CSV table of C-alpha atoms in Angstrom, one decimal:
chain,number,residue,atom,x,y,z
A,1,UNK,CA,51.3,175.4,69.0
A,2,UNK,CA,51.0,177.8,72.4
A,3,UNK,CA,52.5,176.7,75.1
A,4,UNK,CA,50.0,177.1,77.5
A,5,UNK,CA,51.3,175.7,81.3
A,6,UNK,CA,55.1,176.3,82.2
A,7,UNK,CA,56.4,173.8,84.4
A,8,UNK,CA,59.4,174.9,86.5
A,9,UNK,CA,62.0,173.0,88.3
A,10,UNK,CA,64.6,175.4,90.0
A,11,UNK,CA,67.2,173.7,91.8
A,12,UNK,CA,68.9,173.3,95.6
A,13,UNK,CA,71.7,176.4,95.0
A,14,UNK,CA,69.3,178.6,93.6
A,15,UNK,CA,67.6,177.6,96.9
A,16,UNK,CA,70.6,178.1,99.1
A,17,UNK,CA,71.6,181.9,97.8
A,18,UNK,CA,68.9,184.4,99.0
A,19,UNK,CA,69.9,187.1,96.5
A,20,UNK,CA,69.5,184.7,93.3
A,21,UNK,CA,66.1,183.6,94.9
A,22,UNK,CA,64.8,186.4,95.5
A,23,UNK,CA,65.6,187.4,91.7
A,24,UNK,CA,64.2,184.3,90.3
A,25,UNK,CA,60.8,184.5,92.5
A,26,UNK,CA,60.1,187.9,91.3
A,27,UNK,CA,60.5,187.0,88.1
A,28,UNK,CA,58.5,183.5,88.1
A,29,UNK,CA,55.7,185.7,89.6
A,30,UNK,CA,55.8,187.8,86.7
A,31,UNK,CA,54.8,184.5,84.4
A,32,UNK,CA,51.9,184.7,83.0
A,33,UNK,CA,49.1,182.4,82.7
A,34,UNK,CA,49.1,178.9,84.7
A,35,UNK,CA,52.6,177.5,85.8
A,36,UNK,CA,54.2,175.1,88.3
A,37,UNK,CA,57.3,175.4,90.6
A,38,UNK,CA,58.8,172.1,92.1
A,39,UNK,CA,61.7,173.1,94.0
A,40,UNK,CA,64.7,171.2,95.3
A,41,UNK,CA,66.1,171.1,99.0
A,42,UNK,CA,69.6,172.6,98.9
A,43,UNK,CA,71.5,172.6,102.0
A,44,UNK,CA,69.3,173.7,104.7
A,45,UNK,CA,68.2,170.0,105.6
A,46,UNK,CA,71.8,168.7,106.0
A,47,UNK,CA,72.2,172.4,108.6
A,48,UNK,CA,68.7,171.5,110.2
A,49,UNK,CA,69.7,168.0,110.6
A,50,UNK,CA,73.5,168.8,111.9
A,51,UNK,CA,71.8,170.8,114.3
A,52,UNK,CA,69.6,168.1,115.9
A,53,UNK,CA,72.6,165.9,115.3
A,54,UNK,CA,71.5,163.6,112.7
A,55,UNK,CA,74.5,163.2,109.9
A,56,UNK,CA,73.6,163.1,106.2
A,57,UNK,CA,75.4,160.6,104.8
A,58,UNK,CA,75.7,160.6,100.6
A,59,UNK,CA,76.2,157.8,97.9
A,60,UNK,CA,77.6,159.2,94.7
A,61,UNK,CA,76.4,162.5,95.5
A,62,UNK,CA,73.0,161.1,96.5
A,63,UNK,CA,71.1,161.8,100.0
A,64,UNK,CA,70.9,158.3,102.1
A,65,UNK,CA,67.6,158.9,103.8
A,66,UNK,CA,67.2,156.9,107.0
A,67,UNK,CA,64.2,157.1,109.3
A,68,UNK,CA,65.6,160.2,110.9
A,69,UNK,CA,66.2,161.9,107.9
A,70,UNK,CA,63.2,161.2,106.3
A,71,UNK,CA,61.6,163.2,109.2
A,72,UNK,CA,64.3,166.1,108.5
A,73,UNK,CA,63.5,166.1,104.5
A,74,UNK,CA,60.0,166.6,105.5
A,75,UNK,CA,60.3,168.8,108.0
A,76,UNK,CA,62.6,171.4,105.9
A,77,UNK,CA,61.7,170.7,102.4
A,78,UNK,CA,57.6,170.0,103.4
A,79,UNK,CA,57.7,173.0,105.4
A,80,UNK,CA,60.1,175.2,105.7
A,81,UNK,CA,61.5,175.6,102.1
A,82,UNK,CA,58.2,175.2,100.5
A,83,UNK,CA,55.9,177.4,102.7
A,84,UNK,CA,58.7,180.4,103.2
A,85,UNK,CA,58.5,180.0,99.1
A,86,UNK,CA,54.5,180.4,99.3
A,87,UNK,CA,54.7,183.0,100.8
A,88,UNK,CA,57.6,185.0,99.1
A,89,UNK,CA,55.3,184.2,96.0
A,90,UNK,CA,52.6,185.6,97.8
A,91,UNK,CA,54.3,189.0,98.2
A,92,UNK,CA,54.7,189.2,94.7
A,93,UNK,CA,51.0,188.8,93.5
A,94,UNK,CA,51.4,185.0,92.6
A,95,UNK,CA,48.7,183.0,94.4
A,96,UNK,CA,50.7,179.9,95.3
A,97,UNK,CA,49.9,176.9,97.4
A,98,UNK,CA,52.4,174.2,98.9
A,99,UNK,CA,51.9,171.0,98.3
A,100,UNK,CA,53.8,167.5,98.5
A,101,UNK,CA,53.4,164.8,95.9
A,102,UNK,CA,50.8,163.2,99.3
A,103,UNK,CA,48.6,166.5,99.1
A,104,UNK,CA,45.5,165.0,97.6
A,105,UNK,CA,47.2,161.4,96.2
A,106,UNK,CA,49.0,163.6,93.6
A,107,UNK,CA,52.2,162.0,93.0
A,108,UNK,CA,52.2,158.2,94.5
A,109,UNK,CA,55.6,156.5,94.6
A,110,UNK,CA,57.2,153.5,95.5
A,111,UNK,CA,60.2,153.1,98.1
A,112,UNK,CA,63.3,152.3,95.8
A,113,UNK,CA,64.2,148.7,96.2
A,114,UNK,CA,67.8,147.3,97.8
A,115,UNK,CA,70.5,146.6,95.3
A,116,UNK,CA,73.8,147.3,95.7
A,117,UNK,CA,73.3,150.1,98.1
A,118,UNK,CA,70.2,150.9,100.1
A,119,UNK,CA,68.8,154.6,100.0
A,120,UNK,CA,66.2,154.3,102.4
A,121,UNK,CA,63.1,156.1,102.3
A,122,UNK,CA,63.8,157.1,98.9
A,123,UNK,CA,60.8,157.1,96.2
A,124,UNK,CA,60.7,156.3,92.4
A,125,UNK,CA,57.5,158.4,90.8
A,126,UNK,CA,54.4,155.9,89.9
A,127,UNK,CA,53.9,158.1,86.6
A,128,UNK,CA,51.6,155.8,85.0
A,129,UNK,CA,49.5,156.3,88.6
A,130,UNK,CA,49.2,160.3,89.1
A,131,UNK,CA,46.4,161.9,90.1
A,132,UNK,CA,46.3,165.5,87.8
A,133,UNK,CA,42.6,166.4,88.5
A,134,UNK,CA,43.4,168.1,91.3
A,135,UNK,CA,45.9,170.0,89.5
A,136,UNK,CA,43.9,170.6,86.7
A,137,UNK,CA,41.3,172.4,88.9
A,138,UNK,CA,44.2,174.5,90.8
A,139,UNK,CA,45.5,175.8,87.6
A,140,UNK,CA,42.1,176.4,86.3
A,141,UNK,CA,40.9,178.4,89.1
A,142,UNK,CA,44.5,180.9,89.0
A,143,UNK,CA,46.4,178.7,91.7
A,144,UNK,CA,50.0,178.4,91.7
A,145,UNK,CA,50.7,174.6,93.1
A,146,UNK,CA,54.3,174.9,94.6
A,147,UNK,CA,56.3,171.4,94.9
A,148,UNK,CA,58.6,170.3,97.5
A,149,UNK,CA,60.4,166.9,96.3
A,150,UNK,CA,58.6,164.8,98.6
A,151,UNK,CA,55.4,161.8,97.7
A,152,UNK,CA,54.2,158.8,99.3
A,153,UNK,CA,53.5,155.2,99.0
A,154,UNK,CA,50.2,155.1,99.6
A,155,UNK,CA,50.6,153.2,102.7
A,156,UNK,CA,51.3,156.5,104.7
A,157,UNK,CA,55.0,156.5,104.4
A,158,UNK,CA,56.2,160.2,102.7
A,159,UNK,CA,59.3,158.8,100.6
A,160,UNK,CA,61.9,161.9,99.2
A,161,UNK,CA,62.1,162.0,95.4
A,162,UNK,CA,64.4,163.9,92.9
A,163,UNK,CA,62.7,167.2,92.1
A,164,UNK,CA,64.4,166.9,88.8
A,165,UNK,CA,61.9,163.4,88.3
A,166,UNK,CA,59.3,164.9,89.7
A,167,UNK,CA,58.8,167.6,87.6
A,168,UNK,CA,59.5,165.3,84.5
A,169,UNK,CA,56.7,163.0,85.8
A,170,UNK,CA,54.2,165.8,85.7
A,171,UNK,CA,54.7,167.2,82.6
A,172,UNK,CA,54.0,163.9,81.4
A,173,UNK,CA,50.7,163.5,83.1
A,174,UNK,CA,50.0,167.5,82.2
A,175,UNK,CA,50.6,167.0,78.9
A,176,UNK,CA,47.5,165.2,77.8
A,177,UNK,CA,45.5,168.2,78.9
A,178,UNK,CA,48.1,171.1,78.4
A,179,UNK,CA,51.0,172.0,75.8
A,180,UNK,CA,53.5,172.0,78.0
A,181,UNK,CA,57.3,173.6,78.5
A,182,UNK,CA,59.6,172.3,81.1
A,183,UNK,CA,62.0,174.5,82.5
A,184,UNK,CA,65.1,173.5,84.5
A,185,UNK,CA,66.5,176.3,86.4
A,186,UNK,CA,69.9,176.7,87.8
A,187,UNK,CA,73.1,178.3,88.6
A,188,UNK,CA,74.3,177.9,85.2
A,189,UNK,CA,72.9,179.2,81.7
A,190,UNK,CA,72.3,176.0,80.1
A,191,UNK,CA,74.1,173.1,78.9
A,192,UNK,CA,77.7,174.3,78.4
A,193,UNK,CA,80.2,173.2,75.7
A,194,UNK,CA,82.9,173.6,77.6
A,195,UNK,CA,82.2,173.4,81.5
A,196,UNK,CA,84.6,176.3,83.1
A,197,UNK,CA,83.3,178.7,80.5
A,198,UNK,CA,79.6,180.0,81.6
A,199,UNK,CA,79.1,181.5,78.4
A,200,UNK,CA,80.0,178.2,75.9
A,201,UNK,CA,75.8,177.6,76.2
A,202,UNK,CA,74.4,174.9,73.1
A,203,UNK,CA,71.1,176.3,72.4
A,204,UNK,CA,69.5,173.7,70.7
A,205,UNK,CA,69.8,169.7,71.0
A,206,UNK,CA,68.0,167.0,69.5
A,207,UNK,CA,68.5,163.2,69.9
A,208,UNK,CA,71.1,163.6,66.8
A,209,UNK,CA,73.1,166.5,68.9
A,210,UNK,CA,73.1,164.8,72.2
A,211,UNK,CA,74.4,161.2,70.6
A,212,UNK,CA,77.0,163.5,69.4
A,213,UNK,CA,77.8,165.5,72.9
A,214,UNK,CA,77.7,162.1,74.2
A,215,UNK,CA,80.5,160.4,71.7
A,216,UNK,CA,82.7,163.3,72.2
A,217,UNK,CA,82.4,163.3,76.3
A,218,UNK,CA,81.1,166.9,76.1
A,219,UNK,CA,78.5,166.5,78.6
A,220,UNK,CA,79.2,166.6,82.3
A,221,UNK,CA,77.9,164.2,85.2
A,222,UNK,CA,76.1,167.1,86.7
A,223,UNK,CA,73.8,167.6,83.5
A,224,UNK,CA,73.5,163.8,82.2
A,225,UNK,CA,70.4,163.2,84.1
A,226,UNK,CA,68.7,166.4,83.5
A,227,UNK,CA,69.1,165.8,79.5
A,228,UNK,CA,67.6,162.0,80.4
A,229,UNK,CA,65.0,163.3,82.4
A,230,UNK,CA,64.1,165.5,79.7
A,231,UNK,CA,64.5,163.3,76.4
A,232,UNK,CA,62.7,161.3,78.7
A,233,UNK,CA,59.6,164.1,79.0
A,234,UNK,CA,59.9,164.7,75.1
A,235,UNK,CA,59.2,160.5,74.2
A,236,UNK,CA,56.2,161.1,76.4
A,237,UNK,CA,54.0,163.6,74.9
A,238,UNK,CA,56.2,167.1,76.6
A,239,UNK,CA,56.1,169.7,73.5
A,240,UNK,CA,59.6,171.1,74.9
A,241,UNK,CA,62.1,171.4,77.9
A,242,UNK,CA,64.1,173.9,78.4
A,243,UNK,CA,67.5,174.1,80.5
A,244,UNK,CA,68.7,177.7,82.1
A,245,UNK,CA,70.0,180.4,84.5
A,246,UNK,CA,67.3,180.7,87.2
A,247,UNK,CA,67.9,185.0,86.0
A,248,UNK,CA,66.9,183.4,82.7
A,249,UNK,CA,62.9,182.0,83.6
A,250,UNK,CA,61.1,185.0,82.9
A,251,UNK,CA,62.1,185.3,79.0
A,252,UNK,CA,62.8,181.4,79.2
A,253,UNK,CA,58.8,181.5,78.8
A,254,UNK,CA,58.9,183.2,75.5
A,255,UNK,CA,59.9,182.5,72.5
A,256,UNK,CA,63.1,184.3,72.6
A,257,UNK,CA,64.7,181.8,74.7
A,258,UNK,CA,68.2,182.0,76.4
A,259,UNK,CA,69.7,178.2,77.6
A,260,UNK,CA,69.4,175.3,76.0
A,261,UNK,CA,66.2,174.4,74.3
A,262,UNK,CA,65.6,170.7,73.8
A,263,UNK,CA,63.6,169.2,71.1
């Protein structure tokens, strides 16, 4: 079967180093054919929000959004991230539009409920609940939609969400209209064997291989929820997902594939 809509997540240090964006954007540009970026937020909103002097505070590695970050998130990741990405895309030929999971009831959420620690204004995706008809007609008509990790509750309240999810939840909902790839993109050229050497990549892994990684400890915190996110697509109806070096995207839509391909 063709795959016929890419679906590409590239994450917060890609973001965060101009030279490796840069690379990656020309190349995404280059895809052909109808394709998705959802983008993470990298640094810039814990700078912008230093700078107003509202700290970011972290659990585990994860972003505590209060009320005044919540207004940060949107601010940089809403705006400034996604819309200097528009139109960097824009310079290369690729007719892209910004959107946030609120643009047009795409991606409704709810707020992530108190247990042991409470995030805030923090969203879990309602993917039974998206909205992919306005997508659908984006695509159709040669649009690029462009993702910053942000949705909504439906009750006005923008809520920030895991890009990494996000794009997971709308492969899922794609997929009943489109054969679809998802493609993580990172620093890194796919899921490693052996974490300090780059080059240590596992090409392929199937619910068999990553029981196995999994016994043995092989696998890395870092990459745990990007292989659950996208075991997670593959139940659901996602013909493949893909994990790779940002450099990578271009051929990572091809069949001659350089990360890891999970199937």
């Amino acid at each position: 079967m063709m795959i016929d809509l890419f679906i590409i997540k590239v994450g917060g240090n890609v973001i965060d180093n101009p030279a490796l964006l840069q690379s990656f954007l020309e190349k995404f540009a280059a895809i052909p054919g109808k394709k998705i970026l959802i983008h993470g937020g990298g640094k810039i909103a814990t700078r912008i929000g230093d700078k107003l002097g509202i700290e970011s505070k972290y659990v585990d590695g994860r972003r505590i959004t209060d009320a005044d970050t919540i207004d940060v998130v949107t601010m940089v990741y809403g705006g400034l991230v996604n819309k200097q990405l528009v139109a960097k895309l824009q310079s290369h030929g690729c007719n892209a539009i910004g959107l946030t999971g609120a643009d047009a009831n795409i991606i409704p959420a709810v707020k992530r409920p108190v247990k042991e620690i409470d995030y805030g204004f923090v969203g879990d995706v309602y993917t039974e609940k998206l909205h992919t008809g306005p997508l659908k007609a984006l695509l159709d008509t040669g649009v690029t939609p462009v993702f910053a990790p942000l949705t909504h509750d439906g009750n006005g309240q923008i809520l920030n969400t895991n890009a990494d999810t996000i794009a997971s939840s709308l492969a899922i909902a794609l997929s009943e209209h489109y054969s679809v790839r998802l493609i993580y993109c990172f620093e890194k050229k796919g899921v490693l064997r052996d974490s300090a050497d780059d080059n240590a990549v596992i090409n392929l892994i199937n619910k068999e291989i990553y029981q196995q990684l999994l016994a043995e400890k092989i696998l890395t915190d870092g990459i745990l929820p990007k292989l659950q996110n996208a075991f997670g697509a593959i139940d659901n109806g996602v013909k493949e997902v893909l994990i790779g070096h940002a450099d990578d995207v271009l051929s990572n839509t091809t069949p001659k594939v350089a990360g890891t391909l999970i199937c």
